[in-house]
């Protein structure tokens, strides 16, 4: 990792262009050295990761050989027992075999064995993809933090030089020695240009990192879609947008809502949204029709007054937490509160 210690400004004679140029060169050389150090660290990390991968491959090969030996032993035992169990096998053949079309009841829902197998497969695939994406996300985050420290330190070096130059009384110098003033002014402008250049690099890197995070979120959502579509038939991008809007409506911060990728959390939000819509529709149907009288809509203050303290506390907690399980529990509690 890059060194984050404070940077001390070199002693510079601001009236001497050669001294200023030397200081700038030393600062740039220091940054180049740190950059090479960062690259060396990344190469070491890559080599260690490859070594671990080779060890895993070797372990897998040993495990495969051991498994093959076990299978051979089991086959020998099965062959020895075949002659003894002929009668048993004949009896088993008379029993009805379960096919992929056989219906089973799971959680009060009928489904075939084939559908059940596919559901397990989708869950296993999602779990694997989620683990791989989480590992990659942590790697990207670590590189971004290291790069930001390195580039920010470059700006700090130039800023330290600029702070040193700010101690010069430029107004007085312009009156007493115009030529020296011009040289110092040119040096300060050069440092400002360096700071602007480094700041631009930092901004570009930050934008690249944000783009990578956005693409990462899209990959996580794509991995979760099979599970969501199984639980919510017809789920699409439009429905997903409605779910995110609902999350913001009930008090979740917009950035947290957009970062939701857990399929079970999205399913819980969608169910809560449908429940609220059904409740609102039922409430409208129960309202008596009145003619000749204008009904004044309740103000925001009136609604807030009617809402219970417990409900407000739950909504506030949900807006401050990032734990999907806790948010799902709060949504369930809010639904229960609404039924009262």
Short mmCIF file of C-alpha atoms in Angstrom, two decimals:
data_model
loop_
_atom_site.label_atom_id
_atom_site.label_comp_id
_atom_site.label_asym_id
_atom_site.label_seq_id
_atom_site.Cartn_x
_atom_site.Cartn_y
_atom_site.Cartn_z
CA UNK A 1 0.00 0.00 0.00
CA UNK A 2 1.13 3.54 -0.65
CA UNK A 3 2.62 5.52 2.21
CA UNK A 4 0.11 7.95 3.72
CA UNK A 5 2.51 9.93 5.94
CA UNK A 6 2.50 13.73 5.76
CA UNK A 7 4.69 15.28 3.10
CA UNK A 8 7.11 18.01 3.99
CA UNK A 9 7.85 20.67 1.40
CA UNK A 10 11.45 20.87 0.16
CA UNK A 11 13.38 24.05 0.77
CA UNK A 12 13.03 26.10 -2.40
CA UNK A 13 14.50 29.42 -3.48
CA UNK A 14 11.44 30.83 -5.22
CA UNK A 15 13.43 33.55 -6.90
CA UNK A 16 15.67 30.97 -8.57
CA UNK A 17 13.97 29.11 -11.47
CA UNK A 18 16.66 26.42 -11.31
CA UNK A 19 15.85 25.73 -7.65
CA UNK A 20 12.12 25.53 -8.40
CA UNK A 21 12.73 23.21 -11.36
CA UNK A 22 14.91 20.96 -9.18
CA UNK A 23 12.19 20.76 -6.52
CA UNK A 24 9.56 19.85 -9.09
CA UNK A 25 11.83 17.19 -10.58
CA UNK A 26 12.45 15.68 -7.14
CA UNK A 27 8.71 15.59 -6.46
CA UNK A 28 8.01 13.88 -9.78
CA UNK A 29 10.81 11.34 -9.22
CA UNK A 30 9.37 10.54 -5.79
CA UNK A 31 5.95 9.93 -7.33
CA UNK A 32 7.47 7.70 -10.05
CA UNK A 33 9.27 5.67 -7.36
CA UNK A 34 6.03 5.23 -5.42
CA UNK A 35 4.20 4.21 -8.60
CA UNK A 36 6.83 1.53 -9.30
CA UNK A 37 6.46 0.34 -5.69
CA UNK A 38 2.68 0.05 -6.13
CA UNK A 39 3.15 -1.90 -9.39
CA UNK A 40 5.66 -4.24 -7.68
CA UNK A 41 3.17 -4.88 -4.88
CA UNK A 42 0.45 -5.69 -7.43
CA UNK A 43 2.82 -8.13 -9.24
CA UNK A 44 3.61 -9.88 -5.93
CA UNK A 45 -0.10 -10.15 -5.11
CA UNK A 46 -0.81 -11.58 -8.59
CA UNK A 47 2.04 -14.12 -8.24
CA UNK A 48 0.76 -15.20 -4.80
CA UNK A 49 -2.75 -15.59 -6.21
CA UNK A 50 -1.40 -17.75 -9.07
CA UNK A 51 0.58 -19.88 -6.59
CA UNK A 52 -2.55 -20.44 -4.52
CA UNK A 53 -4.44 -21.36 -7.71
CA UNK A 54 -1.73 -23.93 -8.62
CA UNK A 55 -1.93 -25.43 -5.12
CA UNK A 56 -5.71 -25.67 -5.39
CA UNK A 57 -5.36 -27.42 -8.78
CA UNK A 58 -2.92 -29.92 -7.28
CA UNK A 59 -5.24 -30.56 -4.34
CA UNK A 60 -8.18 -31.05 -6.74
CA UNK A 61 -6.16 -33.60 -8.74
CA UNK A 62 -5.33 -35.58 -5.56
CA UNK A 63 -8.98 -35.44 -4.52
CA UNK A 64 -10.08 -36.72 -7.96
CA UNK A 65 -7.66 -39.68 -7.71
CA UNK A 66 -8.91 -40.53 -4.23
CA UNK A 67 -12.52 -40.28 -5.38
CA UNK A 68 -11.78 -42.58 -8.36
CA UNK A 69 -10.28 -45.18 -5.99
CA UNK A 70 -13.36 -44.99 -3.77
CA UNK A 71 -15.66 -45.43 -6.78
CA UNK A 72 -13.74 -48.53 -7.89
CA UNK A 73 -14.06 -50.03 -4.40
CA UNK A 74 -17.79 -49.28 -4.34
CA UNK A 75 -18.23 -50.89 -7.78
CA UNK A 76 -16.50 -54.06 -6.54
CA UNK A 77 -18.75 -54.19 -3.49
CA UNK A 78 -21.83 -53.64 -5.66
CA UNK A 79 -20.81 -56.47 -8.00
CA UNK A 80 -20.34 -58.84 -5.05
CA UNK A 81 -23.77 -58.04 -3.70
CA UNK A 82 -25.64 -58.27 -7.02
CA UNK A 83 -26.02 -62.06 -6.91
CA UNK A 84 -27.24 -61.95 -3.31
CA UNK A 85 -29.84 -59.23 -3.94
CA UNK A 86 -31.48 -60.53 -7.13
CA UNK A 87 -34.78 -61.10 -5.37
CA UNK A 88 -34.68 -57.62 -3.83
CA UNK A 89 -34.03 -55.97 -7.20
CA UNK A 90 -36.92 -57.89 -8.74
CA UNK A 91 -39.20 -56.53 -6.03
CA UNK A 92 -37.91 -52.99 -6.54
CA UNK A 93 -38.67 -53.17 -10.27
CA UNK A 94 -42.34 -53.61 -9.46
CA UNK A 95 -42.43 -50.25 -7.65
CA UNK A 96 -43.39 -47.11 -9.54
CA UNK A 97 -40.40 -44.94 -10.40
CA UNK A 98 -40.45 -41.17 -9.83
CA UNK A 99 -40.14 -39.27 -13.10
CA UNK A 100 -39.40 -35.59 -13.76
CA UNK A 101 -43.14 -35.10 -14.37
CA UNK A 102 -44.12 -36.36 -10.91
CA UNK A 103 -45.98 -33.67 -8.94
CA UNK A 104 -44.88 -32.75 -5.42
CA UNK A 105 -46.27 -30.20 -2.95
CA UNK A 106 -43.63 -27.80 -1.60
CA UNK A 107 -44.64 -24.89 0.66
CA UNK A 108 -48.30 -25.36 -0.34
CA UNK A 109 -47.34 -25.10 -4.02
CA UNK A 110 -47.48 -27.93 -6.54
CA UNK A 111 -44.47 -28.41 -8.78
CA UNK A 112 -42.87 -31.21 -10.76
CA UNK A 113 -39.59 -32.83 -9.79
CA UNK A 114 -38.07 -31.23 -12.89
CA UNK A 115 -39.16 -27.76 -11.72
CA UNK A 116 -37.80 -28.49 -8.25
CA UNK A 117 -34.43 -29.54 -9.69
CA UNK A 118 -34.27 -26.41 -11.84
CA UNK A 119 -35.05 -24.25 -8.81
CA UNK A 120 -32.22 -25.81 -6.81
CA UNK A 121 -29.87 -25.37 -9.77
CA UNK A 122 -30.76 -21.67 -10.14
CA UNK A 123 -30.18 -21.09 -6.42
CA UNK A 124 -26.81 -22.87 -6.57
CA UNK A 125 -25.75 -20.89 -9.67
CA UNK A 126 -26.77 -17.61 -8.03
CA UNK A 127 -24.86 -18.44 -4.83
CA UNK A 128 -21.72 -19.24 -6.83
CA UNK A 129 -22.00 -16.10 -8.99
CA UNK A 130 -22.66 -13.93 -5.94
CA UNK A 131 -19.54 -15.21 -4.18
CA UNK A 132 -17.36 -14.63 -7.25
CA UNK A 133 -18.77 -11.13 -7.82
CA UNK A 134 -18.30 -10.21 -4.16
CA UNK A 135 -14.63 -11.25 -4.32
CA UNK A 136 -14.08 -9.23 -7.49
CA UNK A 137 -15.84 -6.22 -5.99
CA UNK A 138 -13.53 -6.26 -2.96
CA UNK A 139 -10.49 -6.42 -5.24
CA UNK A 140 -11.68 -3.42 -7.27
CA UNK A 141 -12.43 -1.48 -4.10
CA UNK A 142 -8.94 -2.19 -2.71
CA UNK A 143 -7.22 -1.05 -5.90
CA UNK A 144 -9.33 2.12 -6.01
CA UNK A 145 -8.42 3.03 -2.44
CA UNK A 146 -4.72 2.42 -3.06
CA UNK A 147 -4.73 4.46 -6.27
CA UNK A 148 -6.60 7.33 -4.63
CA UNK A 149 -4.06 7.46 -1.79
CA UNK A 150 -1.17 7.49 -4.26
CA UNK A 151 -2.65 10.20 -6.51
CA UNK A 152 -3.84 12.35 -3.61
CA UNK A 153 -0.34 12.20 -2.17
CA UNK A 154 0.98 13.63 -5.45
CA UNK A 155 -1.33 16.60 -5.06
CA UNK A 156 -0.23 16.99 -1.43
CA UNK A 157 3.41 17.29 -2.50
CA UNK A 158 2.67 20.15 -4.87
CA UNK A 159 0.29 21.76 -2.38
CA UNK A 160 3.07 21.75 0.23
CA UNK A 161 5.31 23.63 -2.20
CA UNK A 162 2.52 26.09 -2.95
CA UNK A 163 1.94 26.69 0.77
CA UNK A 164 5.63 27.50 1.15
CA UNK A 165 5.46 29.99 -1.71
CA UNK A 166 2.39 31.66 -0.17
CA UNK A 167 4.60 32.96 2.65
CA UNK A 168 6.21 35.40 0.21
CA UNK A 169 4.77 38.93 0.28
CA UNK A 170 4.04 39.17 -3.45
CA UNK A 171 2.66 42.72 -3.26
CA UNK A 172 5.80 44.00 -1.59
CA UNK A 173 8.01 41.98 -3.93
CA UNK A 174 6.28 43.47 -6.98
CA UNK A 175 7.15 46.96 -5.73
CA UNK A 176 10.72 46.27 -4.62
CA UNK A 177 11.91 43.81 -7.26
CA UNK A 178 9.58 43.41 -10.28
CA UNK A 179 11.94 41.00 -12.06
CA UNK A 180 12.13 38.67 -9.05
CA UNK A 181 8.36 38.96 -8.67
CA UNK A 182 7.91 37.73 -12.26
CA UNK A 183 10.12 34.71 -11.66
CA UNK A 184 8.31 33.74 -8.45
CA UNK A 185 4.93 34.29 -10.10
CA UNK A 186 5.92 31.96 -12.96
CA UNK A 187 7.01 29.28 -10.46
CA UNK A 188 3.71 29.49 -8.59
CA UNK A 189 1.76 29.23 -11.86
CA UNK A 190 3.76 26.14 -12.76
CA UNK A 191 2.89 24.48 -9.45
CA UNK A 192 -0.80 25.36 -9.89
CA UNK A 193 -0.71 23.71 -13.32
CA UNK A 194 0.73 20.56 -11.75
CA UNK A 195 -2.01 20.50 -9.10
CA UNK A 196 -4.69 20.93 -11.78
CA UNK A 197 -3.15 18.12 -13.82
CA UNK A 198 -3.04 15.71 -10.87
CA UNK A 199 -6.59 16.67 -9.83
CA UNK A 200 -7.84 15.82 -13.31
CA UNK A 201 -6.22 12.38 -13.11
CA UNK A 202 -7.85 11.76 -9.72
CA UNK A 203 -11.26 12.79 -11.09
CA UNK A 204 -10.91 10.54 -14.15
CA UNK A 205 -9.90 7.60 -11.98
CA UNK A 206 -12.85 8.19 -9.65
CA UNK A 207 -15.26 8.27 -12.61
CA UNK A 208 -13.78 5.02 -13.92
CA UNK A 209 -14.22 3.41 -10.51
CA UNK A 210 -17.85 4.55 -10.27
CA UNK A 211 -18.52 3.14 -13.75
CA UNK A 212 -16.99 -0.18 -12.70
CA UNK A 213 -19.20 -0.25 -9.59
CA UNK A 214 -22.28 0.42 -11.75
CA UNK A 215 -21.36 -2.41 -14.11
CA UNK A 216 -20.74 -4.65 -11.10
CA UNK A 217 -24.23 -3.91 -9.78
CA UNK A 218 -25.71 -4.75 -13.19
CA UNK A 219 -23.89 -8.10 -13.18
CA UNK A 220 -25.21 -8.85 -9.68
CA UNK A 221 -28.78 -8.03 -10.74
CA UNK A 222 -28.40 -10.24 -13.83
CA UNK A 223 -27.22 -13.12 -11.64
CA UNK A 224 -30.26 -12.66 -9.36
CA UNK A 225 -32.87 -12.42 -12.15
CA UNK A 226 -33.64 -16.18 -12.49
CA UNK A 227 -34.61 -16.38 -8.81
CA UNK A 228 -36.68 -13.18 -8.99
CA UNK A 229 -38.49 -14.28 -12.18
CA UNK A 230 -39.34 -17.62 -10.60
CA UNK A 231 -40.94 -15.91 -7.57
CA UNK A 232 -42.49 -13.00 -9.53
CA UNK A 233 -43.79 -14.11 -12.96
CA UNK A 234 -43.50 -11.35 -15.55
CA UNK A 235 -40.86 -9.41 -13.61
CA UNK A 236 -39.07 -6.99 -15.95
CA UNK A 237 -37.10 -3.74 -15.97
CA UNK A 238 -40.26 -1.65 -15.56
CA UNK A 239 -41.36 -3.65 -12.54
CA UNK A 240 -37.85 -3.36 -11.11
CA UNK A 241 -38.04 0.43 -11.45
CA UNK A 242 -41.36 0.43 -9.58
CA UNK A 243 -39.82 -1.62 -6.76
CA UNK A 244 -36.89 0.81 -6.43
CA UNK A 245 -39.30 3.78 -6.44
CA UNK A 246 -41.33 2.08 -3.71
CA UNK A 247 -38.19 1.52 -1.63
CA UNK A 248 -37.44 5.26 -1.81
CA UNK A 249 -41.07 6.09 -1.03
CA UNK A 250 -41.05 4.14 2.24
CA UNK A 251 -37.93 5.94 3.46
CA UNK A 252 -34.89 4.14 2.01
CA UNK A 253 -32.07 6.38 0.78
CA UNK A 254 -31.95 6.54 -3.03
CA UNK A 255 -28.35 5.34 -3.28
CA UNK A 256 -29.12 2.35 -1.05
CA UNK A 257 -32.22 1.52 -3.09
CA UNK A 258 -30.23 1.55 -6.34
CA UNK A 259 -27.59 -0.73 -4.79
CA UNK A 260 -30.08 -3.52 -3.94
CA UNK A 261 -29.07 -6.76 -5.69
CA UNK A 262 -30.21 -9.46 -3.25
CA UNK A 263 -33.10 -11.31 -5.00
CA UNK A 264 -34.85 -12.23 -1.75
CA UNK A 265 -34.81 -8.58 -0.66
CA UNK A 266 -36.27 -7.48 -4.02
CA UNK A 267 -38.97 -10.16 -3.74
CA UNK A 268 -39.89 -8.92 -0.24
CA UNK A 269 -40.10 -5.31 -1.48
CA UNK A 270 -42.30 -6.31 -4.42
CA UNK A 271 -44.70 -8.17 -2.13
CA UNK A 272 -44.85 -5.20 0.24
CA UNK A 273 -45.53 -2.88 -2.70
CA UNK A 274 -48.41 -5.05 -3.96
CA UNK A 275 -49.87 -5.22 -0.47
CA UNK A 276 -49.80 -1.42 -0.09
CA UNK A 277 -51.43 -0.98 -3.50
CA UNK A 278 -54.19 -3.46 -2.65
CA UNK A 279 -54.73 -1.79 0.73
CA UNK A 280 -55.01 1.67 -0.88
CA UNK A 281 -57.46 0.39 -3.49
CA UNK A 282 -59.64 -1.24 -0.82
CA UNK A 283 -59.59 1.96 1.23
CA UNK A 284 -60.78 4.00 -1.75
CA UNK A 285 -63.65 1.59 -2.40
CA UNK A 286 -64.81 1.89 1.22
CA UNK A 287 -64.93 5.70 1.17
CA UNK A 288 -68.55 7.01 0.94
CA UNK A 289 -69.36 9.15 -2.06
CA UNK A 290 -70.38 12.69 -1.18
CA UNK A 291 -71.84 15.21 -3.58
CA UNK A 292 -71.75 18.97 -3.41
CA UNK A 293 -68.89 19.01 -0.95
CA UNK A 294 -65.21 19.46 -1.62
CA UNK A 295 -63.03 17.09 0.33
CA UNK A 296 -59.81 18.73 1.35
CA UNK A 297 -56.78 16.49 1.04
CA UNK A 298 -54.84 15.89 4.21
CA UNK A 299 -51.64 17.83 4.52
CA UNK A 300 -48.28 16.17 5.07
CA UNK A 301 -48.37 17.33 8.68
CA UNK A 302 -51.78 15.66 9.23
CA UNK A 303 -50.56 12.35 7.83
CA UNK A 304 -47.41 12.48 9.97
CA UNK A 305 -49.58 13.16 13.04
CA UNK A 306 -51.81 10.15 12.39
CA UNK A 307 -48.88 7.81 11.79
CA UNK A 308 -47.90 5.98 14.97
CA UNK A 309 -44.59 6.56 16.70
CA UNK A 310 -43.64 2.92 16.19
CA UNK A 311 -44.22 3.11 12.44
CA UNK A 312 -42.13 6.26 12.15
CA UNK A 313 -39.37 4.62 14.17
CA UNK A 314 -39.41 1.58 11.87
CA UNK A 315 -39.20 3.73 8.74
CA UNK A 316 -36.33 5.74 10.21
CA UNK A 317 -34.45 2.57 11.14
CA UNK A 318 -34.92 1.19 7.63
CA UNK A 319 -33.48 4.35 6.07
CA UNK A 320 -30.36 4.07 8.26
CA UNK A 321 -29.58 0.36 7.89
CA UNK A 322 -27.96 -1.50 4.99
CA UNK A 323 -28.71 -5.02 6.32
CA UNK A 324 -31.09 -6.72 3.82
CA UNK A 325 -32.42 -9.16 6.43
CA UNK A 326 -33.26 -6.37 8.87
CA UNK A 327 -34.92 -4.30 6.14
CA UNK A 328 -37.04 -7.30 5.10
CA UNK A 329 -38.08 -7.78 8.74
CA UNK A 330 -39.03 -4.09 9.01
CA UNK A 331 -41.12 -4.35 5.84
CA UNK A 332 -43.00 -7.30 7.33
CA UNK A 333 -43.59 -5.35 10.54
CA UNK A 334 -44.84 -2.33 8.57
CA UNK A 335 -47.32 -4.58 6.77
CA UNK A 336 -48.53 -5.89 10.12
CA UNK A 337 -48.92 -2.32 11.41
CA UNK A 338 -50.97 -1.46 8.34
CA UNK A 339 -53.43 -4.28 9.02
CA UNK A 340 -54.31 -2.87 12.45
#
